[in-house]
Every structure is written in structure tokens, then in C-alpha cells.
Coordinates of C-alpha atoms and ligand atoms in Angstrom, one line a residue:
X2 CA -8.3 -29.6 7.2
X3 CA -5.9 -30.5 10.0
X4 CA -4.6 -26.7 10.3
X5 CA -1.9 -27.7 13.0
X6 CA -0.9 -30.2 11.5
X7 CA -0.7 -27.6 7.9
X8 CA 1.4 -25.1 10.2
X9 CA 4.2 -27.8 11.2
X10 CA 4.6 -28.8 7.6
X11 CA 5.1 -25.6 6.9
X12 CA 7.3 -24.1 9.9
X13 CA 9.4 -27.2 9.0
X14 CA 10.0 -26.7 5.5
X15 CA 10.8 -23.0 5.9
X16 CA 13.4 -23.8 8.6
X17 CA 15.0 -26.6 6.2
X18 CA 15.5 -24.3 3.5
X19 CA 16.8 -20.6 5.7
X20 CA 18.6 -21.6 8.6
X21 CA 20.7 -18.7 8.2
X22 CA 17.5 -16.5 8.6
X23 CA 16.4 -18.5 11.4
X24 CA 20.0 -17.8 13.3
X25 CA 20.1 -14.2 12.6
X26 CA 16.3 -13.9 13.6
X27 CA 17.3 -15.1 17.4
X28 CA 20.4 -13.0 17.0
X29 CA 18.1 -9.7 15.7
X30 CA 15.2 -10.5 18.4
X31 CA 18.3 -9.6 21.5
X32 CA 18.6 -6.4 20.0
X33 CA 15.4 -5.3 18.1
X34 CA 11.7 -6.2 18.7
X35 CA 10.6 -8.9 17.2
X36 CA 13.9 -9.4 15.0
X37 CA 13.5 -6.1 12.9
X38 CA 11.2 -3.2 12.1
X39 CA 8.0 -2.8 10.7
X40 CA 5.5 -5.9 11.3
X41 CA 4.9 -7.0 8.0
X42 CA 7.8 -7.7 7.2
X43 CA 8.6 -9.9 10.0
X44 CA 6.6 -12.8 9.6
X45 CA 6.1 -16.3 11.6
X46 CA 8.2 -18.1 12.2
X47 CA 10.9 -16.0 11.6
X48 CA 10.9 -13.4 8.6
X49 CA 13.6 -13.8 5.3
X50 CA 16.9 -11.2 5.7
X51 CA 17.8 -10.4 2.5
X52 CA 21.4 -10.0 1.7
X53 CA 21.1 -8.7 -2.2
X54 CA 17.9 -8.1 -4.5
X55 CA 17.5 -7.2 -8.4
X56 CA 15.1 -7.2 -10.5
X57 CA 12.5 -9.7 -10.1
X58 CA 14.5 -11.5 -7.3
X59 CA 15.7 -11.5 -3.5
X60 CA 18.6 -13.6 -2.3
X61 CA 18.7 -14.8 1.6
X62 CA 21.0 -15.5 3.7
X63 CA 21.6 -18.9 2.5
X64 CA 22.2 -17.9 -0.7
X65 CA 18.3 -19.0 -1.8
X66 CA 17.2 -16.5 -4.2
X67 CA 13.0 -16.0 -4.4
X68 CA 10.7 -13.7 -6.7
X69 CA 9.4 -11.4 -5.2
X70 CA 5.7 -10.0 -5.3
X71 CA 6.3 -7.4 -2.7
X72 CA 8.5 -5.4 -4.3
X73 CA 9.7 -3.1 -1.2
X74 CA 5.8 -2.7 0.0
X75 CA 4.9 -2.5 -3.9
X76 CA 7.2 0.5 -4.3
X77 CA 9.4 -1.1 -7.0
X78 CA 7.3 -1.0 -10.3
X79 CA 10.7 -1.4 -12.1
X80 CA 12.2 -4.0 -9.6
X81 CA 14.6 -4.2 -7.1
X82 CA 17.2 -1.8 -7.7
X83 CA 16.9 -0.8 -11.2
X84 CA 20.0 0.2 -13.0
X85 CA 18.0 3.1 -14.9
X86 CA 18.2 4.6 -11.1
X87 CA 21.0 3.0 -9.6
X88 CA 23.4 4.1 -12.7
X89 CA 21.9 8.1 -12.1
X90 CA 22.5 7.8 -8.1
X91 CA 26.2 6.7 -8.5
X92 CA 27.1 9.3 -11.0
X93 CA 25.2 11.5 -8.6
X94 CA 27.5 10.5 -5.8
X95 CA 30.3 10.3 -7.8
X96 CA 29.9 14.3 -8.1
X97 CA 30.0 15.2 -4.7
X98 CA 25.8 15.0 -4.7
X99 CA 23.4 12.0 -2.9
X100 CA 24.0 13.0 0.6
X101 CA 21.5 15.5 2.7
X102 CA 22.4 19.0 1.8
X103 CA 20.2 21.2 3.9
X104 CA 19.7 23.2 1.3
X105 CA 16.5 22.8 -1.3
X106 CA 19.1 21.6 -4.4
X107 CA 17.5 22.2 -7.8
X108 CA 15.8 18.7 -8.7
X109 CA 13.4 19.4 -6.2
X110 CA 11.1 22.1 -8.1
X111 CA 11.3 19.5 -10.8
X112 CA 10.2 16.6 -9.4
X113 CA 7.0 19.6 -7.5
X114 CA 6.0 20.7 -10.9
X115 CA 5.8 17.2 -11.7
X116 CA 3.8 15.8 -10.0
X117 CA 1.5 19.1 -9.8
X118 CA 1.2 18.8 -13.5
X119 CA 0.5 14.9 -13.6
X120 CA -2.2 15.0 -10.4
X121 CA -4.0 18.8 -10.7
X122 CA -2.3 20.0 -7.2
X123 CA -1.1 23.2 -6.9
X124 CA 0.9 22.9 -4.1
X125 CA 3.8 20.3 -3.0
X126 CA 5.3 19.7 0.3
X127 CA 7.5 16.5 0.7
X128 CA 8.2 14.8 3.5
X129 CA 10.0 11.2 4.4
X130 CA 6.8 8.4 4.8
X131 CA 3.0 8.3 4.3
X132 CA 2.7 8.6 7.9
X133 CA 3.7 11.6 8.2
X134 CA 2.1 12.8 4.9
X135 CA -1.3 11.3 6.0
X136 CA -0.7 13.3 9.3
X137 CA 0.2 16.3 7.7
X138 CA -3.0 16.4 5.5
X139 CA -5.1 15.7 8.8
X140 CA -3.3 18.6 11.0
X141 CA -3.7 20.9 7.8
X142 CA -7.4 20.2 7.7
X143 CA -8.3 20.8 10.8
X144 CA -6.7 23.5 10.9
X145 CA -8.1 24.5 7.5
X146 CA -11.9 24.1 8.8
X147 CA -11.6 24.5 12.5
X148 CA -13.5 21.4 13.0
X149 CA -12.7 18.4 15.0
X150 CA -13.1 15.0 13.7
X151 CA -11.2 13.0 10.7
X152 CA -13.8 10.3 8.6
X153 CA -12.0 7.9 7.8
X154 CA -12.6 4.5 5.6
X155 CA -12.7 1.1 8.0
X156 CA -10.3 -1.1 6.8
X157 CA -7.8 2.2 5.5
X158 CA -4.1 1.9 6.7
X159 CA -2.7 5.6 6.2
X160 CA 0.4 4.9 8.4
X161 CA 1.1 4.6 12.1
X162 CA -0.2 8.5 13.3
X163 CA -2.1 9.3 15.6
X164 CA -5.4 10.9 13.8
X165 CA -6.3 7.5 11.5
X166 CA -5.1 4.6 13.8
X167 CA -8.8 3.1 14.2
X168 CA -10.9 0.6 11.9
X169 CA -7.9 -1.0 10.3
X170 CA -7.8 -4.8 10.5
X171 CA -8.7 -5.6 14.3
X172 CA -12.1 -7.2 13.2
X173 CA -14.7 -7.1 16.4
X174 CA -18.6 -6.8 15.1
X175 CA -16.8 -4.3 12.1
X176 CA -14.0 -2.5 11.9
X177 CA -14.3 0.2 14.3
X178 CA -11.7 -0.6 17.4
X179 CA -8.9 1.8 18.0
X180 CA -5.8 0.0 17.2
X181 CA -2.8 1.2 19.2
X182 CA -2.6 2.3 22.4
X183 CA -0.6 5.4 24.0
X184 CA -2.9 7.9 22.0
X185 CA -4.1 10.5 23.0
X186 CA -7.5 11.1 25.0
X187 CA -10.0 11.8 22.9
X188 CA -8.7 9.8 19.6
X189 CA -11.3 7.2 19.3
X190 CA -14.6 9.5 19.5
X191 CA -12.8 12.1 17.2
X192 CA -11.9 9.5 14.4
X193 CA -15.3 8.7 12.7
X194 CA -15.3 5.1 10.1
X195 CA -17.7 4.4 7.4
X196 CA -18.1 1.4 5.3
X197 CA -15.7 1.5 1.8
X198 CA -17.8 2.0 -1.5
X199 CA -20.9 2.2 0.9
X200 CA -22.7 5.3 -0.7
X201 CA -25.7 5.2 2.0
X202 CA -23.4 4.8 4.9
X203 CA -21.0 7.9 3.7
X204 CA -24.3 10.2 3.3
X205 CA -25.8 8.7 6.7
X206 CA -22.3 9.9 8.2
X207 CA -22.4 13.4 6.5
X208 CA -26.1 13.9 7.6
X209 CA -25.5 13.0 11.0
X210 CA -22.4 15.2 11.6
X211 CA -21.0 16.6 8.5
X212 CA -20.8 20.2 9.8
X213 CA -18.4 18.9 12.4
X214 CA -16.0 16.7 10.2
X215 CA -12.9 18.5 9.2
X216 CA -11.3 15.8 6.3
X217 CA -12.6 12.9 4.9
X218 CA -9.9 10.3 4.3
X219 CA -9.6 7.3 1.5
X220 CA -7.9 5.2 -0.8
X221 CA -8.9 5.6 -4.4
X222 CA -7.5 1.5 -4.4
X223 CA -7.5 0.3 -0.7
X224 CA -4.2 -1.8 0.1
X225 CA -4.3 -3.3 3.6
X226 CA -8.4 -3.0 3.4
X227 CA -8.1 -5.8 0.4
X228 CA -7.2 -4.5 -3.0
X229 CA -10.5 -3.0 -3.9
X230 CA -11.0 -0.2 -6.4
X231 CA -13.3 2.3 -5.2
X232 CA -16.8 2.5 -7.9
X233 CA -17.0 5.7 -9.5
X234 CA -20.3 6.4 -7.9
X235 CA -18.7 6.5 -4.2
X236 CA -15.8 8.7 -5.6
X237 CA -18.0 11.3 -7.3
X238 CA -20.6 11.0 -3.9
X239 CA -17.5 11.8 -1.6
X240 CA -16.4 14.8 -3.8
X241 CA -20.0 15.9 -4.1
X242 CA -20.4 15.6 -0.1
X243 CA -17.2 16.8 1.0
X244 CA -17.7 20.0 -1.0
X245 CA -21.1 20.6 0.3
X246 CA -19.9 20.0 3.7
X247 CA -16.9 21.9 3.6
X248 CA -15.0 18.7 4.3
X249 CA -11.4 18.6 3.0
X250 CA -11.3 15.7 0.6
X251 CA -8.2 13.9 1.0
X252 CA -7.3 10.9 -1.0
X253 CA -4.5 8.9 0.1
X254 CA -2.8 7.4 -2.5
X255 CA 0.2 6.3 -1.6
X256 CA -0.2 2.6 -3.1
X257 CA -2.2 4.0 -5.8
X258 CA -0.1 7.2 -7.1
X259 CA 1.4 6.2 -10.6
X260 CA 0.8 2.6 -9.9
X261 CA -2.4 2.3 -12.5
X262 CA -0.9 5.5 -14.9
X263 CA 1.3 8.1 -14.7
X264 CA -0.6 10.1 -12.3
X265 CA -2.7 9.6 -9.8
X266 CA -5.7 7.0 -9.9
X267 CA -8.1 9.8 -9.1
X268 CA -7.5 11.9 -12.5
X269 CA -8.5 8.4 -14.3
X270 CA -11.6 8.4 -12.5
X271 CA -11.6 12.8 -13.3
X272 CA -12.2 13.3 -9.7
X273 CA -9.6 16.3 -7.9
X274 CA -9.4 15.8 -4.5
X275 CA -8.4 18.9 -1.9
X276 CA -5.0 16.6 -1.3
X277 CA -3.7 14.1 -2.2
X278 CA -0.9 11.8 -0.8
X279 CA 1.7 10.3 -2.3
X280 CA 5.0 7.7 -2.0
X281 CA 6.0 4.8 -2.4
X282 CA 6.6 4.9 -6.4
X283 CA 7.4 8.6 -6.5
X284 CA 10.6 7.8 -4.2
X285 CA 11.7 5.5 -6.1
X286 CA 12.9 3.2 -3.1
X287 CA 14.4 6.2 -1.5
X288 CA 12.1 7.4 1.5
X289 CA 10.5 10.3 -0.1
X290 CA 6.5 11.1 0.2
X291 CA 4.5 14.7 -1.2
X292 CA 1.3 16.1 0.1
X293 CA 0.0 17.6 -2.4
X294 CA -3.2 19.7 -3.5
X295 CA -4.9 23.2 -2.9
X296 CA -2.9 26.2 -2.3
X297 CA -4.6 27.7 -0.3
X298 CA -4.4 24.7 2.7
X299 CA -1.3 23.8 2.1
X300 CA -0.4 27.5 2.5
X301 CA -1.1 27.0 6.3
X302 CA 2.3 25.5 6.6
X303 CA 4.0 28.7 5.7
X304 CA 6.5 30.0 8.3
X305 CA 5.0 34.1 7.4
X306 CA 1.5 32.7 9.6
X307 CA 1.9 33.2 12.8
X308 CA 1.5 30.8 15.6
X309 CA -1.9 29.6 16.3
X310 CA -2.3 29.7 12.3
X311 CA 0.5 28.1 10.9
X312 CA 0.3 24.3 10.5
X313 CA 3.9 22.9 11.3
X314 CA 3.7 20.6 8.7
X315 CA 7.4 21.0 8.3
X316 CA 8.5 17.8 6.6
X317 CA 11.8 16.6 8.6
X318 CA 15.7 17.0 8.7
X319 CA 15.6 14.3 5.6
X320 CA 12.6 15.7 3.9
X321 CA 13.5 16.3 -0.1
X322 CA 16.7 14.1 0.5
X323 CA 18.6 15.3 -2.6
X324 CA 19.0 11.4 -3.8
X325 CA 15.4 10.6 -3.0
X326 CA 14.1 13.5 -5.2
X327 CA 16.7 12.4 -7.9
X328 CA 16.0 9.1 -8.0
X329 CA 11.5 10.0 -7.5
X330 CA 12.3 12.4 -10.8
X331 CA 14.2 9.8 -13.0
X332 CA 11.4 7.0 -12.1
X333 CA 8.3 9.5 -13.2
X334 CA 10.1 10.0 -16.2
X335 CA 11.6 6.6 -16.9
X336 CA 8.0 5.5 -16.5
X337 CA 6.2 8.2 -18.7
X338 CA 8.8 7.1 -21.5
X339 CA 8.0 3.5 -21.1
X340 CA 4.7 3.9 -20.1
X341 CA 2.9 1.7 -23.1
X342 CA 5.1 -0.9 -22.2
X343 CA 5.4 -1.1 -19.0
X344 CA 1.1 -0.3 -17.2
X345 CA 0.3 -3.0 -20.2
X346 CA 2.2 -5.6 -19.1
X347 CA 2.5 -5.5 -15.6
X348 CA -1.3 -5.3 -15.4
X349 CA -1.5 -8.4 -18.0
X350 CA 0.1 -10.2 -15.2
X351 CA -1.9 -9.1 -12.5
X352 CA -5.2 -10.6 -14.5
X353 CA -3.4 -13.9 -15.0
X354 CA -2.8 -14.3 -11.3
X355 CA -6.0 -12.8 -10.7
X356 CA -8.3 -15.3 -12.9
X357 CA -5.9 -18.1 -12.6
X358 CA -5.3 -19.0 -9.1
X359 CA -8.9 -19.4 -8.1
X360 CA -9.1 -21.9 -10.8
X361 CA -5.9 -24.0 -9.6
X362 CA -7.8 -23.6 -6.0
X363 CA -10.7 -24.9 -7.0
X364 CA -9.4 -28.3 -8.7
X365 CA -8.6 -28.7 -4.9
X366 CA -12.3 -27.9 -3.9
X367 CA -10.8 -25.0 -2.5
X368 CA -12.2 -21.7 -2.8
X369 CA -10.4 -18.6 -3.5
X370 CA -11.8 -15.4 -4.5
X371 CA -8.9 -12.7 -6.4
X372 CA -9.3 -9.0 -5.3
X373 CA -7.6 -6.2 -7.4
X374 CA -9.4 -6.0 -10.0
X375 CA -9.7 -2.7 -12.3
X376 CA -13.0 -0.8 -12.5
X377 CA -14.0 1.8 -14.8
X378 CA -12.3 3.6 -16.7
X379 CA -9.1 2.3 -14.8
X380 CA -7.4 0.4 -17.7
X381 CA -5.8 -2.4 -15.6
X382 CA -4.1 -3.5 -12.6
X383 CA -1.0 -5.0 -11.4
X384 CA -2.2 -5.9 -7.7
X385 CA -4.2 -9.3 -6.5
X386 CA -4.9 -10.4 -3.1
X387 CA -6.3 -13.6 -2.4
X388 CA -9.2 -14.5 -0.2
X389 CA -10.6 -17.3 0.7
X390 CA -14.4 -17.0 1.6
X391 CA -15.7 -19.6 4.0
X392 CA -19.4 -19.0 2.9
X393 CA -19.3 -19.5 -0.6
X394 CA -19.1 -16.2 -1.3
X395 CA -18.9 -15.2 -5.0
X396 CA -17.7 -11.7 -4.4
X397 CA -15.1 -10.1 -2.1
X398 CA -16.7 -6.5 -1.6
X399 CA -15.3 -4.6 1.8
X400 CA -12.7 -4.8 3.6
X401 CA -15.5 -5.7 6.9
X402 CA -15.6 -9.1 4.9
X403 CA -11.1 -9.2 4.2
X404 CA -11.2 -9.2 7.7
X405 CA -14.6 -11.0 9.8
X406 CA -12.8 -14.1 10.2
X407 CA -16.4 -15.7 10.1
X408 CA -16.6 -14.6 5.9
X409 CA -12.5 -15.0 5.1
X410 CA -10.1 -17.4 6.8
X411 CA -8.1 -14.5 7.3
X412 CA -5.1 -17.1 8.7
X413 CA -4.9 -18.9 5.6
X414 CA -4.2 -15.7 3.7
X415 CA -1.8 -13.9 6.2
X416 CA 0.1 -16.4 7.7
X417 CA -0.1 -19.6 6.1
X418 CA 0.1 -18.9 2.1
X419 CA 3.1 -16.2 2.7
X420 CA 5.7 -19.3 4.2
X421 CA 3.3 -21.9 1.7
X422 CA 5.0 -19.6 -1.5
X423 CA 8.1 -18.1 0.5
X424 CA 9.4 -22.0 0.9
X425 CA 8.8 -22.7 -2.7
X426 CA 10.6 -19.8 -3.7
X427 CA 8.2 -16.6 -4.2
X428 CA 7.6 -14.7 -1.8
X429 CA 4.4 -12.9 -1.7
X430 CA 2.6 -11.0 0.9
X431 CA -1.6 -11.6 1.3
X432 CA -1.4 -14.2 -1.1
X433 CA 0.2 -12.5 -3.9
X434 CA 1.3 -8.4 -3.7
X435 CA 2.2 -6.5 -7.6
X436 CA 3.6 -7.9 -10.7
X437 CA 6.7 -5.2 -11.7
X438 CA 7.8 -4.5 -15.3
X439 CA 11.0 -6.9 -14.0
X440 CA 8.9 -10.1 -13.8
X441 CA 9.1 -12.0 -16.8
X442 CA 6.4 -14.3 -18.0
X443 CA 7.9 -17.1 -16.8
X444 CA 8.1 -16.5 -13.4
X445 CA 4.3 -16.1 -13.5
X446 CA 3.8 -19.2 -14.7
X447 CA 6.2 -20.2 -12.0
X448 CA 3.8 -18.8 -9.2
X449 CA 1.1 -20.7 -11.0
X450 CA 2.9 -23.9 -10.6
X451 CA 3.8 -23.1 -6.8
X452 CA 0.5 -22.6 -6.4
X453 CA -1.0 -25.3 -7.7
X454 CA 1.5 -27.2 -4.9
X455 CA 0.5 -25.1 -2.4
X456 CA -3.2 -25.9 -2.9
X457 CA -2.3 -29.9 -2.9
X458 CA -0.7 -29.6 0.3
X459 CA -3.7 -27.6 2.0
X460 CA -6.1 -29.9 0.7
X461 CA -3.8 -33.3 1.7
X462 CA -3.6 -31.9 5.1
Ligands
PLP21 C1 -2.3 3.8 1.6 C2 -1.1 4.0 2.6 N1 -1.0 5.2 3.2 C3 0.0 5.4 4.1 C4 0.9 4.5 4.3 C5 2.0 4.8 5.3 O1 3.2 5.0 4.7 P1 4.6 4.8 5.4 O2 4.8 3.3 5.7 O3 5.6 5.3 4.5 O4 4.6 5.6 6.7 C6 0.9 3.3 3.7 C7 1.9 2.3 3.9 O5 1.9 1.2 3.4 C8 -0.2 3.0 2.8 O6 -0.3 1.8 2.1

């Protein structure tokens, strides 16, 4: 494969069909780094501005609408701007609500008891993103056990804090490389990785300085690590090791949270953790993240300790924004209503992406390997990823392998596939992203038939 000669097809068609994104990208870059915020979203050559989105669909700036797989960082499990939210935020505005009160308004304890009831935490404290949620749990932790270091999953993404930037994607012999700079001194030797689903190298870890680890931090599903349910095994090995230790558990499920159910992925699996983060659906598409789990740590953060005990975990100016928790609390309860409709089918059409695409791939003697697949008891899932193994591998099973860019042409799936789909139309993120109850059948087969074009051109090239 001629891959330069792939990436000027591609640059070319995208800039045919959004100029208008193009323009306002070199207008955006005077003024903002790299033309936006928040990496992911602003990808090469220059990312799609978005000017209205509904349902299954985005429309640019040149009026080119696309369906979209990424659903606001797979927040929108009902689509863009559903009206069941939309309809409850206007009236909401309407009477003299919506805006940040400063005071704790009355939906809040609702939307608390809810999730304590759907996830077995005690306790709730919200805050505004999973960075600061994931930080929170970390600071309580330590604080909690008076140790110093934070285990953490290679290939986990908890957010841009300081305590869990290392092991993400930068691949160098494994995924153990601190990954921002400007942290603080001792940051790298107190952050401690081990392998995801790797049960020997978790109780290697724990044996060789358990006594010293303070939290043990991991995605029930790993996103950014590549889409892979953890095995039961591993789950009931970390909660068995963690207590033993006197490690706090803390299970980041920010993806995850009532993505597979109406809960958290952990209760399917009948594991509790010591927290538990969550965001993303719970919002609603409002910024709006809990921490959530054992009473007595998140009982550090109240003001009646003193200083040098209490945890400052204090959530923000905008944490529990009155519209956030409004719109979090009708979304948990739209979804529990509609719950045997909506898991069911959105998970249908994350196994037809999942089993079809490698099959379109291969009638191009190309191989692709699907990741997201349920385990378990886990009924089904709505999320694929595609990878494509440059060994023949059968099996995509840690997120070392997403991203050596000996095992996975790592390119092909970040940069190339997203403006491959994105000029055709659909616009998905690591090859694909999560179906949402707003997709209709069609469409599906309408990514099936863009990727069957996509896989021509790759192999013509
Ligand atoms: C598992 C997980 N944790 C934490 C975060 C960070 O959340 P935020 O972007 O709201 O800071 C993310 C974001 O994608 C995530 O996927």
C-alpha cells in the first residue's frame, strides 16, 4: 500500500466536500491551539465545525449533514439533542430555572439517591468532568490510606490530572511513559501501570508493593485502551487484592456507567468497588460527573474535618449545575422506562458493525479485528473499535497491542479511517465509536456500504 499516496486521496476529498470547515479551521488556529479544544476532536487535516446536530446526525458548515458514531465522546445514548431533554430544559428555563443558582436546588438529592440506589454507593459528590472526578477519587484515597502511589491500568485514560497521566497511548517497549509534561516531581515513580486483564501481573504488582499503593484505578470497559471488557476473573482478583491490601478500589466508569444497563457495568459483573466514577451519560450532554462510593472516604471531603484531614474535593463554582442535574435525572429515567428497547437495540447494532466489517475488510485481503465485544454476564454492547493487526493476529487482547505500532497499524485506525468515513458521510472516531437508540437500521447498513468503499480504496492504493 502506497500510504502517501492513500493520505492525499484522502486530504483531497475531505477538503472538496468542507471548505467552510477548512476556512474556519485557519480562522480558529489565530485564536485557539490547534483550531479548537480538546485533541480528539480536532483531527487532520482540519476537524468538522458543526453548526446543528439531532438525532443520529451532524450538519457542517457547508450544510453536509453526517451520522455520527461519536455521539458527543459517546455521551449521547439517545442522540444529539433529544427532545425528551431538550423539551424538560426549555420549560425549565422558561420558569426562571437552568442557570447556576449557588444554591443545592432540589433535583440534586434525586438524581444522588439515584444513582446510589442503581450502583450500591452510599455517598455522592458531583462535580463538572471525569478529570476532576478521577482526581478527586485519587486525592481522597490517598488521603484515605496515607500511602503514596496510584496503580493504575496501561492504556487507561481517566482524564488530563495530574495522578493518572502515564501509560496511556505513547507506545515505547509498553505503555509506561509519562505523557504530559509540567507535572509535578515525583509523578512518574508514584504512578505504578500494570497490564489490563493480566491477573499475574496485577498480583506481581500487589506482592511487590501492595502495602504502599493507596488506589487501584480501572475501567470495567476500557475506552481509549481499545474497547475491551475486563474478564470476570481480573475483576473479582482486583476486588479480592485491593481488599487484602487495603487498596481503595476505584473503578472508573465514565464510558461504561449506564452505557451496558441502567447502572454501572460493575453491578452486572456483582463486583462493588470503594468508588466509582461516573459522566458522560449521567449528564445527559450537560457537563455533570459523580464520584461516588463508600461513606466513609468520601466523608473526607467534609468541611467539619479540619485541615490536614479534609480532602478538598470540593466539586467547582458549576458543580451540580441545576440544568445538568435536571437534564442527568430525566436521561436515567427516560432510559430505565425504555430500557428493553433501547440496551437491545443499540447493542444489536454494535454486533453488526462488530462481525460485519471485518468481513467487508477481508474481501479486500485486508484484515481487521472488531473490539467491544460483551463478556459474561454483560448482555451486549453498543461500542466497536477497529484494529487492524499487522501480524495476523486473531485476537485483539490489550491495549500494549491497540497501541505497539509493530502488532496494529495504529495510523490506519486513528487518522486514516476517521477522514476515509467522515468524507463519505459518517463520522466515526477509532474506526467506529457507539450505535445510539437514534440510529436507525438503515444508517447501519449505510456504514456498511461506506465501508466496504473505504476498504476498496485502501486496497487500490
Ligand atoms: C474512562 C474515562 N475517564 C475519564 C475521562 C475524563 O473525562 P473528562 O473528559 O470529562 O474530563 C474520560 C474521558 O473521555 C474517560 O473516557
Amino acid at each position: 500500500m502506497n500510504r502517501q499516496a492513500l493520505w492525499n486521496k484522502l486530504i483531497a476529498d475531505w477538503g472538496k466536500k468542507a471548505p467552510a470547515s477548512k476556512a474556519h479551521f485557519e480562522r480558529a488556529s489565530r485564536s485557539q491551539v490547534r483550531g479548537g479544544s480538546h485533541s480528539i476532536r480536532l483531527f487532520e487535516p482540519f476537524p468538522l465545525y458543526d453548526k446543528w446536530a439531532r438525532g443520529s446526525k451532524v450538519c457542517d458548515l457547508d450544510d453536509n449533514q453526517y451520522v455520527d458514531f461519536w455521539q458527543g465522546h459517546y455521551t449521547n445514548i439517545l442522540g444529539h439533542n433529544p427532545p425528551e431533554l431538550t423539551a424538560v430544559l426549555a420549560d425549565f428555563l422558561r420558569n426562571g430555572g437552568g442557570l447556576q443558582t449557588g444554591f443545592p436546588g432540589w433535583h440534586q438529592v434525586e438524581l444522588a439517591e439515584e444513582i446510589c440506589s442503581r450502583t450500591n454507593a452510599e455517598r455522592v459528590r458531583f462535580t463538572t468532568s471525569g478529570s476532576l472526578a478521577t482526581l478527586y477519587a485519587v486525592m481522597l484515597s490517598r488521603a484515605f490510606t496515607r500511602r503514596p502511589l496510584v496503580l493504575k491500568v496501561s492504556g487507561g485514560w481517566h482524564g488530563s490530572q495530574p495522578y493518572l497521566l502515564k501509560g496511556i497511548t505513547a507506545y515505547q517497549g509498553g505503555l509506561s511513559l509519562r505523557e504530559s509534561d509540567g507535572l509535578h516531581a515525583n509523578c512518574a515513580e508514584e504512578i505504578v501501570t500494570t497490564r489490563f486483564n493480566d491477573v499475574g501481573n496485577l498480583e506481581e504488582v500487589f506482592h511487590r508493593c501492595g502495602e504502599q499503593i493507596a488506589c487501584f484505578v480501572m475501567e470495567p470497559f476500557i475506552g481509549e485502551g481499545g474497547f475491551m471488557m475486563v474478564d470476570r476473573s481480573y475483576l473479582q482478583k482486583a476486588r479480592e487484592l485491593t481488599r487484602s491490601y487495603g487498596t481503595v478500589l476505584i473503578l472508573d466508569e465514565i464510558i461504561s456507567g449506564f452505557r451496558f444497563c441502567v447502572g454501572s457495568l460493575a453491578s452486572l459483573y456483582g463486583v462493588t468497588p470503594d468508588l466509582a466514577t461516573y459522566g458522560k451519560i449521567i449528564g445527559g450532554g450537560l457537563p455533570l460527573t459523580a464520584l461516588a462510593g463508600r461513606a466513609d472516604i468520601l466523608e473526607l471531603a467534609n468541611p467539619k474535618l479540619g485541615p490536614g484531614r479534609r480532602v478538598r474535593a470540593e466539586g467547582g463554582t458549576f458543580s451540580a449545575h441545576p440544568s445538568a442535574v435536571l437534564a442527568g435525572l430525566t436521561m436515567i429515567r427516560f432510559l430505565d422506562h425504555h430500557k428493553e428497547e433501547i440496551y437491545p437495540r443499540i447493542n444489536r447494532f454494535g454486533e453488526m458493525v462488530r462481525r460485519e466489517v471485518p468481513q467487508i475488510f477481508a474481501r479486500f485481503d485486508i484484515r481487521v479485528v472488531s473490539t467491544g465485544h460483551p463478556k459474561d454476564h454483560v448482555p451486549g454492547s453498543s461500542m466497536a473499535m477497529l484494529q487492524f493487526p499487522l501480524q495476523g493476529q486473531e485476537e485483539i487482547r490489550y491495549p500494549e497491542e491497540v497501541w505497539n505500532p509493530e502488532i496494529c497499524d495504529v495510523e490506519m485506525r486513528e487518522k486514516f479511517l476517521r477522514l476515509a468515513f467522515v468524507a463519505r458521510g459518517f463520522h466515526a472516531a477509532h474506526g467506529f465509536g457507539s450505535a445510539c437508540a437514534a440510529h436507525s437500521e438503515q444508517e447501519i447498513h449505510g456504514f456498511l456500504n461506506a465501508a466496504e468503499e473505504v476498504a476498496r480504496i485502501i486496497s487500490s492504493c
